[in-house]
Coordinates of C-alpha atoms in Angstrom, one line a residue:
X278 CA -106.4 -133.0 -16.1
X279 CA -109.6 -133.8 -14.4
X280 CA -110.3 -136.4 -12.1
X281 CA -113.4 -138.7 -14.7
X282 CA -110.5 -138.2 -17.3
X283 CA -107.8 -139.7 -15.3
X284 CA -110.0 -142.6 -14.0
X285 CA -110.9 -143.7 -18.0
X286 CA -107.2 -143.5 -19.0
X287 CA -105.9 -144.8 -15.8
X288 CA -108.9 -148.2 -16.4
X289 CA -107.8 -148.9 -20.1
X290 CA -103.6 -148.3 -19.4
X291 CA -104.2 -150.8 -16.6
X292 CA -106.2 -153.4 -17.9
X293 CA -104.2 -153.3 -21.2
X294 CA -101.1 -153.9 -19.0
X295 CA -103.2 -157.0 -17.1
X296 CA -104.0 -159.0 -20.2
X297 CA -100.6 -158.5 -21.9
X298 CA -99.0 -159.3 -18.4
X299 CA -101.0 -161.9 -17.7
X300 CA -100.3 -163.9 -21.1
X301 CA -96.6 -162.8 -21.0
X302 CA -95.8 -163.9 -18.1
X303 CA -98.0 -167.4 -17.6
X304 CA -94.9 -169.9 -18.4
X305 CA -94.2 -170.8 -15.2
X306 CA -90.2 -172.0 -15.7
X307 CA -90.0 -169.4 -18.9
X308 CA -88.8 -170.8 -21.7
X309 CA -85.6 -168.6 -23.1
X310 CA -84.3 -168.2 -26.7
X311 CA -82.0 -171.0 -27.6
X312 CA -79.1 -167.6 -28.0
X313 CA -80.4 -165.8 -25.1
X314 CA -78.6 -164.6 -22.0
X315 CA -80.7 -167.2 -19.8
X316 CA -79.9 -169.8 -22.4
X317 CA -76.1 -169.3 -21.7
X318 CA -77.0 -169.6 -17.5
X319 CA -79.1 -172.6 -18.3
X320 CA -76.1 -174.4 -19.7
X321 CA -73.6 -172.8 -17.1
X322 CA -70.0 -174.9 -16.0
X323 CA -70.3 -174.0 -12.5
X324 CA -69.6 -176.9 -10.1
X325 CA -71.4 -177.3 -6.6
X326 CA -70.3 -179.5 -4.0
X327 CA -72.2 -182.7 -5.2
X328 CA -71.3 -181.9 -8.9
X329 CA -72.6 -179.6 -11.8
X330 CA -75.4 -176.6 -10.6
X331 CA -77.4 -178.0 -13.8
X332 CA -80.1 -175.5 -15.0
X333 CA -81.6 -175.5 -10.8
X334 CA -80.1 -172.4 -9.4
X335 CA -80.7 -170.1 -12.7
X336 CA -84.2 -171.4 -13.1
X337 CA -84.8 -170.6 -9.3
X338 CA -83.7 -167.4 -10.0
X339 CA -86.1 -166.7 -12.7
X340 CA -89.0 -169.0 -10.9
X341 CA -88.5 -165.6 -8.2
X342 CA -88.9 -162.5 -11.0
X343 CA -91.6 -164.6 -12.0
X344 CA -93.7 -165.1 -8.3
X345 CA -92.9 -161.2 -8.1
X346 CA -94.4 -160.1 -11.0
X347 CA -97.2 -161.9 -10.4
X348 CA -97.0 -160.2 -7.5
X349 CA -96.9 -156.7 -9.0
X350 CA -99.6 -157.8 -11.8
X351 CA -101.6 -158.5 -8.6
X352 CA -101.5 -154.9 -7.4
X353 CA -102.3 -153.6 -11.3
X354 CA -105.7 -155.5 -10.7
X355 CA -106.0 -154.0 -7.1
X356 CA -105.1 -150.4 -8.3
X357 CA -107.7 -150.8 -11.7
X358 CA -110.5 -152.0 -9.0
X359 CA -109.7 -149.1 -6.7
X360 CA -110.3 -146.4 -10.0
X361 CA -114.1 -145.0 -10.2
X362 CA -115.9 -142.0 -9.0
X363 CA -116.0 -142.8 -5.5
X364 CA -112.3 -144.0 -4.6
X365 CA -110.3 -144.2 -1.4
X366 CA -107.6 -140.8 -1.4
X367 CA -104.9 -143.4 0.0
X368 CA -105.6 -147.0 -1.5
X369 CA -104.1 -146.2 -4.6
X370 CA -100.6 -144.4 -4.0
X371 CA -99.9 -147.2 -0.7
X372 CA -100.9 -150.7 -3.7
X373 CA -99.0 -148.8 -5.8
X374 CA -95.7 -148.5 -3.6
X375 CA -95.9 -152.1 -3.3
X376 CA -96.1 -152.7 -6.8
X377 CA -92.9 -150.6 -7.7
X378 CA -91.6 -152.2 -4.2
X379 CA -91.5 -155.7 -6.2
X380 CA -90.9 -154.5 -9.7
X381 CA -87.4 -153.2 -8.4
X382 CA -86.5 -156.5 -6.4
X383 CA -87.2 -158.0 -10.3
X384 CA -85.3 -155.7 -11.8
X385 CA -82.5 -155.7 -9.7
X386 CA -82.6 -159.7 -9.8
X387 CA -82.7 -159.5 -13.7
X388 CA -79.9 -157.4 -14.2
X389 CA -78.8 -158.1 -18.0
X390 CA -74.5 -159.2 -18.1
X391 CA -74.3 -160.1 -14.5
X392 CA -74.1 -164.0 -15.0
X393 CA -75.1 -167.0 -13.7
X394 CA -72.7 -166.7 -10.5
X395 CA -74.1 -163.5 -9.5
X396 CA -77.9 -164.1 -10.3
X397 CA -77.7 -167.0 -8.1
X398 CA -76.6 -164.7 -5.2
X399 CA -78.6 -162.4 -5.5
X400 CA -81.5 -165.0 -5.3
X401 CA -80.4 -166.6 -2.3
X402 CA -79.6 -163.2 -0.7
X403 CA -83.4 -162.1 -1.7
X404 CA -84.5 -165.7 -0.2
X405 CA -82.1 -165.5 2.9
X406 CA -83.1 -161.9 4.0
X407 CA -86.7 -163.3 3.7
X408 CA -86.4 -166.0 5.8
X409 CA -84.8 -164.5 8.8
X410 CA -87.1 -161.5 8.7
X411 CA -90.0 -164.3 8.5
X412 CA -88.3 -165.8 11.2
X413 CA -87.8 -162.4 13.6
X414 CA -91.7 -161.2 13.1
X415 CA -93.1 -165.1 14.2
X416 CA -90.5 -164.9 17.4
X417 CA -91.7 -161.3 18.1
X418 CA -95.1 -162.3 17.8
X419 CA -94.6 -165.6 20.1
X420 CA -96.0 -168.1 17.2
X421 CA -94.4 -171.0 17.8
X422 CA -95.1 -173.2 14.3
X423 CA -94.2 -170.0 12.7
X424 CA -90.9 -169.7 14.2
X425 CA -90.1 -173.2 13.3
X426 CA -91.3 -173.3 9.7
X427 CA -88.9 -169.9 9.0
X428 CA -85.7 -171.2 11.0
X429 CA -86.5 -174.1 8.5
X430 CA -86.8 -171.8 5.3
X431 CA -83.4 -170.5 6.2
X432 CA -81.6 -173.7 7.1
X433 CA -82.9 -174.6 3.5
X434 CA -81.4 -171.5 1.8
X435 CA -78.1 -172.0 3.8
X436 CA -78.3 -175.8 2.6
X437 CA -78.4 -174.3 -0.8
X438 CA -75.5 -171.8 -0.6
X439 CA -73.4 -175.0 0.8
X440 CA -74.2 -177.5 -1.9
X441 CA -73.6 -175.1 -4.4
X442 CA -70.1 -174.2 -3.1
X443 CA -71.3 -170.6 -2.6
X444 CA -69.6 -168.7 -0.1
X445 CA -71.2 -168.2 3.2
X446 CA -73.5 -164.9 3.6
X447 CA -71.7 -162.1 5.3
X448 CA -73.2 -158.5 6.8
X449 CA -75.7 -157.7 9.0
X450 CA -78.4 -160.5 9.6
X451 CA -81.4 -159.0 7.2
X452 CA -79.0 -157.2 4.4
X453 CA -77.0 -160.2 4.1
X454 CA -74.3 -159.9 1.2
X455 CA -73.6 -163.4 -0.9
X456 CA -69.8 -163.0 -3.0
X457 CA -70.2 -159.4 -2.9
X458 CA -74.4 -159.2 -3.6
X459 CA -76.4 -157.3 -1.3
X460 CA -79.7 -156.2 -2.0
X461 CA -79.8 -152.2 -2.9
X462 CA -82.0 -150.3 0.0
X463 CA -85.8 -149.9 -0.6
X464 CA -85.1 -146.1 -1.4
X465 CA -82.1 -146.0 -3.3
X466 CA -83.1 -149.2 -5.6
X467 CA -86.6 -148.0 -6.5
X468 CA -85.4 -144.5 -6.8
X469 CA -82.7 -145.8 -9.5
X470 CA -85.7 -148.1 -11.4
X471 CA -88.0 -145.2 -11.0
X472 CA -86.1 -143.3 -12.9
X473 CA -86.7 -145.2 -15.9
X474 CA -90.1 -145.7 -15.0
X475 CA -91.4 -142.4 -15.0
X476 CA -92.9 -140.9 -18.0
X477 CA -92.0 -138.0 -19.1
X478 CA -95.3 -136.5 -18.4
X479 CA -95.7 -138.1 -15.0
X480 CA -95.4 -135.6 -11.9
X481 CA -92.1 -136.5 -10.0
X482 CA -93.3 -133.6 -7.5
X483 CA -96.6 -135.8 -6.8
X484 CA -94.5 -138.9 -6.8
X485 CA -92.3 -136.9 -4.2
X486 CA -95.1 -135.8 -2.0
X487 CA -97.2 -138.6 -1.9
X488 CA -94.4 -142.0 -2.4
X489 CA -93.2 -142.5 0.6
X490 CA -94.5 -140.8 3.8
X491 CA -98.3 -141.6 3.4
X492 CA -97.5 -145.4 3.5
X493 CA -95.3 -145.0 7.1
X494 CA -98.1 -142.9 8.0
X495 CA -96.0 -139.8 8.1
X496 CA -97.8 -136.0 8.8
X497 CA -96.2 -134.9 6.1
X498 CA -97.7 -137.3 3.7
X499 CA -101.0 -137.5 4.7
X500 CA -101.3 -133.5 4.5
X501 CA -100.7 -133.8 0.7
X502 CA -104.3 -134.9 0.5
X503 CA -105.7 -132.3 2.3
X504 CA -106.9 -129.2 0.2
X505 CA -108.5 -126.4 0.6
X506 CA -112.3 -125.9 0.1
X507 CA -115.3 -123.5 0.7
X508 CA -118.8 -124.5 2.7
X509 CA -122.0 -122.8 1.8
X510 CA -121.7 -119.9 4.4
X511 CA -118.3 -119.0 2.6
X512 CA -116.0 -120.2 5.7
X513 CA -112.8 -121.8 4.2
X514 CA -112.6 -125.7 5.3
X515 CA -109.5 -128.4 4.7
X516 CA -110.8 -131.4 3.7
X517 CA -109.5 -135.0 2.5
X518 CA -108.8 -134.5 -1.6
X519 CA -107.3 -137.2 -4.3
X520 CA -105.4 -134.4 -6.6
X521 CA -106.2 -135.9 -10.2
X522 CA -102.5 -134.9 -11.1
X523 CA -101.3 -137.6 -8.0
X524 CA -103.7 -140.1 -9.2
X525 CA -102.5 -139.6 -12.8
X526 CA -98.7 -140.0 -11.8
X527 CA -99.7 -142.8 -9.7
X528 CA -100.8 -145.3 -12.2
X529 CA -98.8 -144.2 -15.2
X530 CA -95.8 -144.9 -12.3
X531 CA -96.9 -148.6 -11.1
X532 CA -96.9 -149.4 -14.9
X533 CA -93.7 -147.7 -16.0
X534 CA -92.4 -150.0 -12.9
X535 CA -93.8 -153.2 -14.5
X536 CA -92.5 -152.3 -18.1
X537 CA -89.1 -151.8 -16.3
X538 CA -88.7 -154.8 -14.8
X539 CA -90.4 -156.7 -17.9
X540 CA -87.7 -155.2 -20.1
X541 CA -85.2 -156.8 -18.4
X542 CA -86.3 -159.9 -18.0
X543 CA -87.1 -160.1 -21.8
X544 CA -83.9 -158.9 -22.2
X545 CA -82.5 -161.6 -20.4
X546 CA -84.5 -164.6 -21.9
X547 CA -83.9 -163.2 -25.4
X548 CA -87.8 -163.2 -26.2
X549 CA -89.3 -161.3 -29.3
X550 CA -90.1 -157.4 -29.0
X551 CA -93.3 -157.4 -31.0
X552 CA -96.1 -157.9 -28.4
X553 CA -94.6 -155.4 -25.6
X554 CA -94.3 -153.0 -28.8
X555 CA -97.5 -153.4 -29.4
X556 CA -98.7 -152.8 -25.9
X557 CA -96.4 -149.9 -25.1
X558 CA -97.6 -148.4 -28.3
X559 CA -101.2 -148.8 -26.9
X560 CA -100.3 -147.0 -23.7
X561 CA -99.1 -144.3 -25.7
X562 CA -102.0 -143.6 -27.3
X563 CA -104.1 -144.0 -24.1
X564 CA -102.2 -141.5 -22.4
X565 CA -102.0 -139.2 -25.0
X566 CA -105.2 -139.0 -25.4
X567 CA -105.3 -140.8 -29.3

């Protein structure tokens, strides 16, 4: 595939992804099916240590998916404005590690069958583990304020995990583990979303090459974009090359990562199938070239 072709598939997938994203995704507490799963959390029995949870902990759960996929719609937009003739080689693969990053904290959080209990958790481990790493980079970086404001976002997610008779986090200080949730590691948790996520005409050898190393800055990643090429004398030169085939599985990857995380949470809040038919029958067609 050719590199103008992959740029005006790559434009319409994402933008098609945006707008049905974007009006998908807009309620800001969500609003489940009266016999959804979330329905069933909403009107959970569990007892805290001032009385009933109430609908608070679930709906703090799903307030997170929902600042995260903002989050990863955020990156779609980045990754369509990066797309054109003249492009950056390494923009594109390092926005979209972030946005599969967040897609498979969402999907990991939205697990269909796990529960109230256990969604709760893994929110306040996801909360906790952000706090104390907010906490650790403002010390290492002498900011006063900033040190303050994070030991006071974790004394507020411990406050939480009291009052709502949670037992206390266990584990190492950033991979904390709540009642037996720990968040999966970067690697092994994208690679287990990602395998979902990628189409079945996507590279997983470009994935491979270009995923990880190029955003740590790694030799071995950057060399991926460098290719061979001939001057006008005829002496061979290496120089710095976006592969259309890396590109490709680039985008179609972010958006698979997005759809995988969206399937849950639909899943989850019991809402209808029609519009994400509709607009993972568009991508079809986009990327098959109808």
């Amino acid at each position: 595939m050719d590199h103008e072709t992959v740029i005006v598939q790559g434009w319409k997938a994402l933008e098609a992804t945006l707008k049905f994203g974007e009006k998908a995704l807009r309620e800001p507490l969500w609003v489940p099916a009266p016999d959804s799963e979330a329905a069933t959390e909403l009107a959970n029995t569990e007892n805290g240590q001032h009385g009933p949870w109430g609908e608070t902990p679930p709906r703090t759960a799903y307030a997170a998916a929902n600042l995260m996929m903002a989050g990863v719609l955020d990156d779609l937009g980045s990754l369509r404005q990066l797309l054109g003739a003249q492009m950056p080689v390494i923009g594109p693969t390092v926005v979209a590690r972030s946005a599969v990053e967040i897609a498979s904290t969402v999907w990991w959080l939205m697990e269909p069958g796990i529960g109230v209990r256990r969604r709760a958790c893994r929110e306040l481990v996801l909360s906790l583990t952000s706090a104390r790493r907010a906490g650790q980079l403002a010390k290492d970086m002498e900011a006063s304020e900033a040190v303050t404001e994070a030991l006071g976002q974790e004394a507020r997610v411990l406050q939480r995990i009291a009052d709502q008779d949670i037992g206390q986090p266990t584990g190492r200080p950033y991979s904390p583990k709540i009642e037996g949730e720990t968040t999966p590691d970067a690697t092994g948790g994208t690679a287990e979303m990602l395998k979902l996520a990628l189409s079945a005409n996507a590279s997983k050898e470009a994935i491979y090459r270009s995923y990880s190393a190029v955003t740590h800055g790694e030799i071995y990643g950057l060399m991926n974009f460098m290719a061979p090429g001939v001057s006008s004398n005829g002496q061979t030169l290496i120089h710095w090359h976006l592969d259309p085939d890396i590109l490709d599985s680039t985008i179609q990857v972010a958006i698979g990562s997005f759809r995988e995380a969206y399937r849950r949470i639909q899943r989850v809040m019991g809402w209808g199938k029609l519009e994400s038919d509709l607009w993972e029958i568009k991508l079809g067609k986009i990327f098959n070239g109808a």
